[in-house]
C-alpha atoms as a PDB file:
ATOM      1  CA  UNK A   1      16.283  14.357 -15.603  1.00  0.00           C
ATOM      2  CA  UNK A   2      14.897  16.607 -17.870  1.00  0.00           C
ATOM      3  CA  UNK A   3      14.191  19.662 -15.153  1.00  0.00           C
ATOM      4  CA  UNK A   4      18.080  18.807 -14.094  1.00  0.00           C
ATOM      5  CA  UNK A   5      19.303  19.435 -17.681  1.00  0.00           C
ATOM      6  CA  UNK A   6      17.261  22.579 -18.386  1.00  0.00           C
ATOM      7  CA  UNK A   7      18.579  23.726 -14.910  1.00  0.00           C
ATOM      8  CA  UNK A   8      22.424  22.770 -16.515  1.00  0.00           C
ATOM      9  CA  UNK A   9      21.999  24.371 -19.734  1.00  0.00           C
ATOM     10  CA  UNK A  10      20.157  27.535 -17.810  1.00  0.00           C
ATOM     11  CA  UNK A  11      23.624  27.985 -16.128  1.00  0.00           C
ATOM     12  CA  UNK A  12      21.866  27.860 -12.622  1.00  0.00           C
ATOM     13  CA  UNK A  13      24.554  27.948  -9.725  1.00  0.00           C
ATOM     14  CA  UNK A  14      25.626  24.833  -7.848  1.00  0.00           C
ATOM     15  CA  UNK A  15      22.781  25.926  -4.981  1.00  0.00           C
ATOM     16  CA  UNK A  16      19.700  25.629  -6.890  1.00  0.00           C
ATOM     17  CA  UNK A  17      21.406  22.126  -8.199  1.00  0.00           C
ATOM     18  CA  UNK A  18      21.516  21.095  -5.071  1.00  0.00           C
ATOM     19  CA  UNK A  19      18.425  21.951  -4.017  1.00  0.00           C
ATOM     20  CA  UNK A  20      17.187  20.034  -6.517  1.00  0.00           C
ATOM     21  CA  UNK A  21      18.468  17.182  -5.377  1.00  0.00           C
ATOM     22  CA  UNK A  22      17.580  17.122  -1.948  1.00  0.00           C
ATOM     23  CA  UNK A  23      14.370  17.334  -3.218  1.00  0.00           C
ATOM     24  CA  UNK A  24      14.384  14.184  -4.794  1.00  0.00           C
ATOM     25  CA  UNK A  25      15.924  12.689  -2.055  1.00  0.00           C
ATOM     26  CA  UNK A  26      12.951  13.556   0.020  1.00  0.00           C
ATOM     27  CA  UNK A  27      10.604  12.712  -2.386  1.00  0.00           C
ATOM     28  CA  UNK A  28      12.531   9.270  -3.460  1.00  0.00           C
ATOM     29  CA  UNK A  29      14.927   8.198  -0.708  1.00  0.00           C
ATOM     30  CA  UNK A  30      13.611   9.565   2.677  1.00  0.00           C
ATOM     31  CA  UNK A  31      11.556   7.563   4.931  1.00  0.00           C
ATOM     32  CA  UNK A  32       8.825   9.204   6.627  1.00  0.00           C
ATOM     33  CA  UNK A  33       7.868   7.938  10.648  1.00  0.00           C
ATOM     34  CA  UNK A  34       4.513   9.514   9.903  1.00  0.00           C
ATOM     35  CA  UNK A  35       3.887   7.045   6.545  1.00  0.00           C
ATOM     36  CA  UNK A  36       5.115   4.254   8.042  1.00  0.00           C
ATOM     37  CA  UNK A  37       9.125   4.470   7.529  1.00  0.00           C
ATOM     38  CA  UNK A  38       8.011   4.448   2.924  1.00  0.00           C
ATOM     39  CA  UNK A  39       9.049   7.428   1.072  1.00  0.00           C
ATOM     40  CA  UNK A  40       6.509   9.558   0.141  1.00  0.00           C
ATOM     41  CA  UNK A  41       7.075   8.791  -3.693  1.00  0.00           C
ATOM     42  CA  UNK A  42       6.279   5.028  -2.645  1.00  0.00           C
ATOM     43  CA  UNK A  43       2.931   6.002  -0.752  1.00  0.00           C
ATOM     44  CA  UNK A  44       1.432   8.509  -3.683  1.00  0.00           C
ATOM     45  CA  UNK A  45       2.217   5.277  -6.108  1.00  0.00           C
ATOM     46  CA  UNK A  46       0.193   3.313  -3.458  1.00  0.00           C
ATOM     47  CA  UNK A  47       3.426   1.195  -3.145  1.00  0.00           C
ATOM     48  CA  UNK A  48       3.380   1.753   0.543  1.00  0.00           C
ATOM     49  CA  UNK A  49       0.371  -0.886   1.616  1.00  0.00           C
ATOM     50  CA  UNK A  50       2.928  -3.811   0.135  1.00  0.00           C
ATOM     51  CA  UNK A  51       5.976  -2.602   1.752  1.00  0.00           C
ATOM     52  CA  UNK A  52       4.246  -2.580   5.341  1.00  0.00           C
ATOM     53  CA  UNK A  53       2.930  -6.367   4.658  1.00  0.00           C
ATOM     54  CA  UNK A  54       5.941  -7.581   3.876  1.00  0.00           C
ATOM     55  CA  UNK A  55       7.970  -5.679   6.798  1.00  0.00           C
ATOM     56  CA  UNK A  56       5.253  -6.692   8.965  1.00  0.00           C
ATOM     57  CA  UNK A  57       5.801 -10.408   7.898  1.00  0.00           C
ATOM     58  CA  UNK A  58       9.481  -9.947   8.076  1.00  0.00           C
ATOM     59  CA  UNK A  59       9.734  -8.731  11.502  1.00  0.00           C
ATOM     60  CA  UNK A  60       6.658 -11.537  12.629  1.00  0.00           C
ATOM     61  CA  UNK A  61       8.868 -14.384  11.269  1.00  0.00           C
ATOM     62  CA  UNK A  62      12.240 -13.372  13.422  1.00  0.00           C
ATOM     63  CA  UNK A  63      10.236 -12.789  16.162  1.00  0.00           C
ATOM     64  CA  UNK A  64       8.917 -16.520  15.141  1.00  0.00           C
ATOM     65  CA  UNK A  65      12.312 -18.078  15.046  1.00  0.00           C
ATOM     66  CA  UNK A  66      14.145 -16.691  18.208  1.00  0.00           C
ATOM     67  CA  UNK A  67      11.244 -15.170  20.417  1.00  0.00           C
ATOM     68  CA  UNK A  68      14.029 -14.594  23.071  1.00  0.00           C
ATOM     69  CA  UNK A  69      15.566 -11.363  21.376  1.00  0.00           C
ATOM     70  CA  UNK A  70      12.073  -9.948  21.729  1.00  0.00           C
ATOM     71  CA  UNK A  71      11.113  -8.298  24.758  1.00  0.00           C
ATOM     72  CA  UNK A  72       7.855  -6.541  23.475  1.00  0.00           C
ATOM     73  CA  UNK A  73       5.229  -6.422  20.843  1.00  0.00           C
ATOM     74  CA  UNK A  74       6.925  -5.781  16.886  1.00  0.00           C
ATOM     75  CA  UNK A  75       6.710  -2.438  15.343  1.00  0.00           C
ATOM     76  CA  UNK A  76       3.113  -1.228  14.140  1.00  0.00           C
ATOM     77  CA  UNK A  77       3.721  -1.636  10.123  1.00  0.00           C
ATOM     78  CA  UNK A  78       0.040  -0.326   9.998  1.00  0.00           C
ATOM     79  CA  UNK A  79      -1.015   2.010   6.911  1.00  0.00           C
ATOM     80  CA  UNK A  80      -1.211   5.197   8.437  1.00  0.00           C
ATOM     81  CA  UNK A  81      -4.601   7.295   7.178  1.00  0.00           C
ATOM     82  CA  UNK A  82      -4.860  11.103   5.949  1.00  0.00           C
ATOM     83  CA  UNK A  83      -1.462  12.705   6.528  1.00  0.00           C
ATOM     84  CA  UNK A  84      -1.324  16.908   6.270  1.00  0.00           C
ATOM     85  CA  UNK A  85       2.120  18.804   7.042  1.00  0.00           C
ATOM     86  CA  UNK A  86       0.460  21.501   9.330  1.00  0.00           C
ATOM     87  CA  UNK A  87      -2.359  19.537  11.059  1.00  0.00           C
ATOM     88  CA  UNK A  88      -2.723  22.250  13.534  1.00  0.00           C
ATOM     89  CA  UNK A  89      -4.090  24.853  10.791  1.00  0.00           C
ATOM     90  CA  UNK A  90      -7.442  24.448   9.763  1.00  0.00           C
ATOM     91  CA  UNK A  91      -8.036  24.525   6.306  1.00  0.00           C
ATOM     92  CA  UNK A  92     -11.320  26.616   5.053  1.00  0.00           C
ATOM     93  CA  UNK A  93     -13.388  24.456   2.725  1.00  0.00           C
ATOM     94  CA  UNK A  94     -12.626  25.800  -0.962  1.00  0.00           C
ATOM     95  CA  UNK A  95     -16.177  26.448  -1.769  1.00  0.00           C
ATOM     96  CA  UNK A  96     -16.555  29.014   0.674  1.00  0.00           C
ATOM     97  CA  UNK A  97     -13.857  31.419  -0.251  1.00  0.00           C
ATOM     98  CA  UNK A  98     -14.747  34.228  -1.891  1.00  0.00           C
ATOM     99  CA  UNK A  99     -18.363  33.863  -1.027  1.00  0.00           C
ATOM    100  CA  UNK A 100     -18.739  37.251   0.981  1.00  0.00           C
END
């Protein structure tokens, strides 16, 4: 709240606002496929290991009590590992830039 009201009294037009937000909605509100469906706010707090035991219990017990509306195996509410946003890049070890 406090960036949003220095952004206010700054006078900032209605686009960087906005931007703002949407920030926090990806940061907060937006579930990730790659995380496991948890925000990443919920997965840096290490929130995300109790949310995928529970939906993983959740989805185990209705498949428990009508196994009929199941026609395969329940979603994989696994922790996912190491997750980078350009996995394709490969990123030079920090203690060998700047050594030539």
């Amino acid at each position: 709240m406090l960036l949003h009201a220095m952004v206010a009294e700054a006078g900032r037009d209605l686009a960087l606002e906005s931007t703002f937000y949407r920030a926090l909605h990806a940061a907060d509100q937006h579930r990730h496929s790659r995380i496991g469906f948890v925000p990443p706010a919920e997965r840096h707090r290490g929130e995300d290991q109790r949310v995928l035991a529970r939906r993983q219990a959740l989805y185990q017990e209705a498949r428990n009590r009508i196994p009929t509306r199941w026609s395969g195996n329940t979603c994989n509410w696994t922790l996912a590992g190491a997750v980078t946003l350009n996995p394709e890049r490969v990123q030079e070890p920090q203690s060998l830039k700047g050594a030539a």
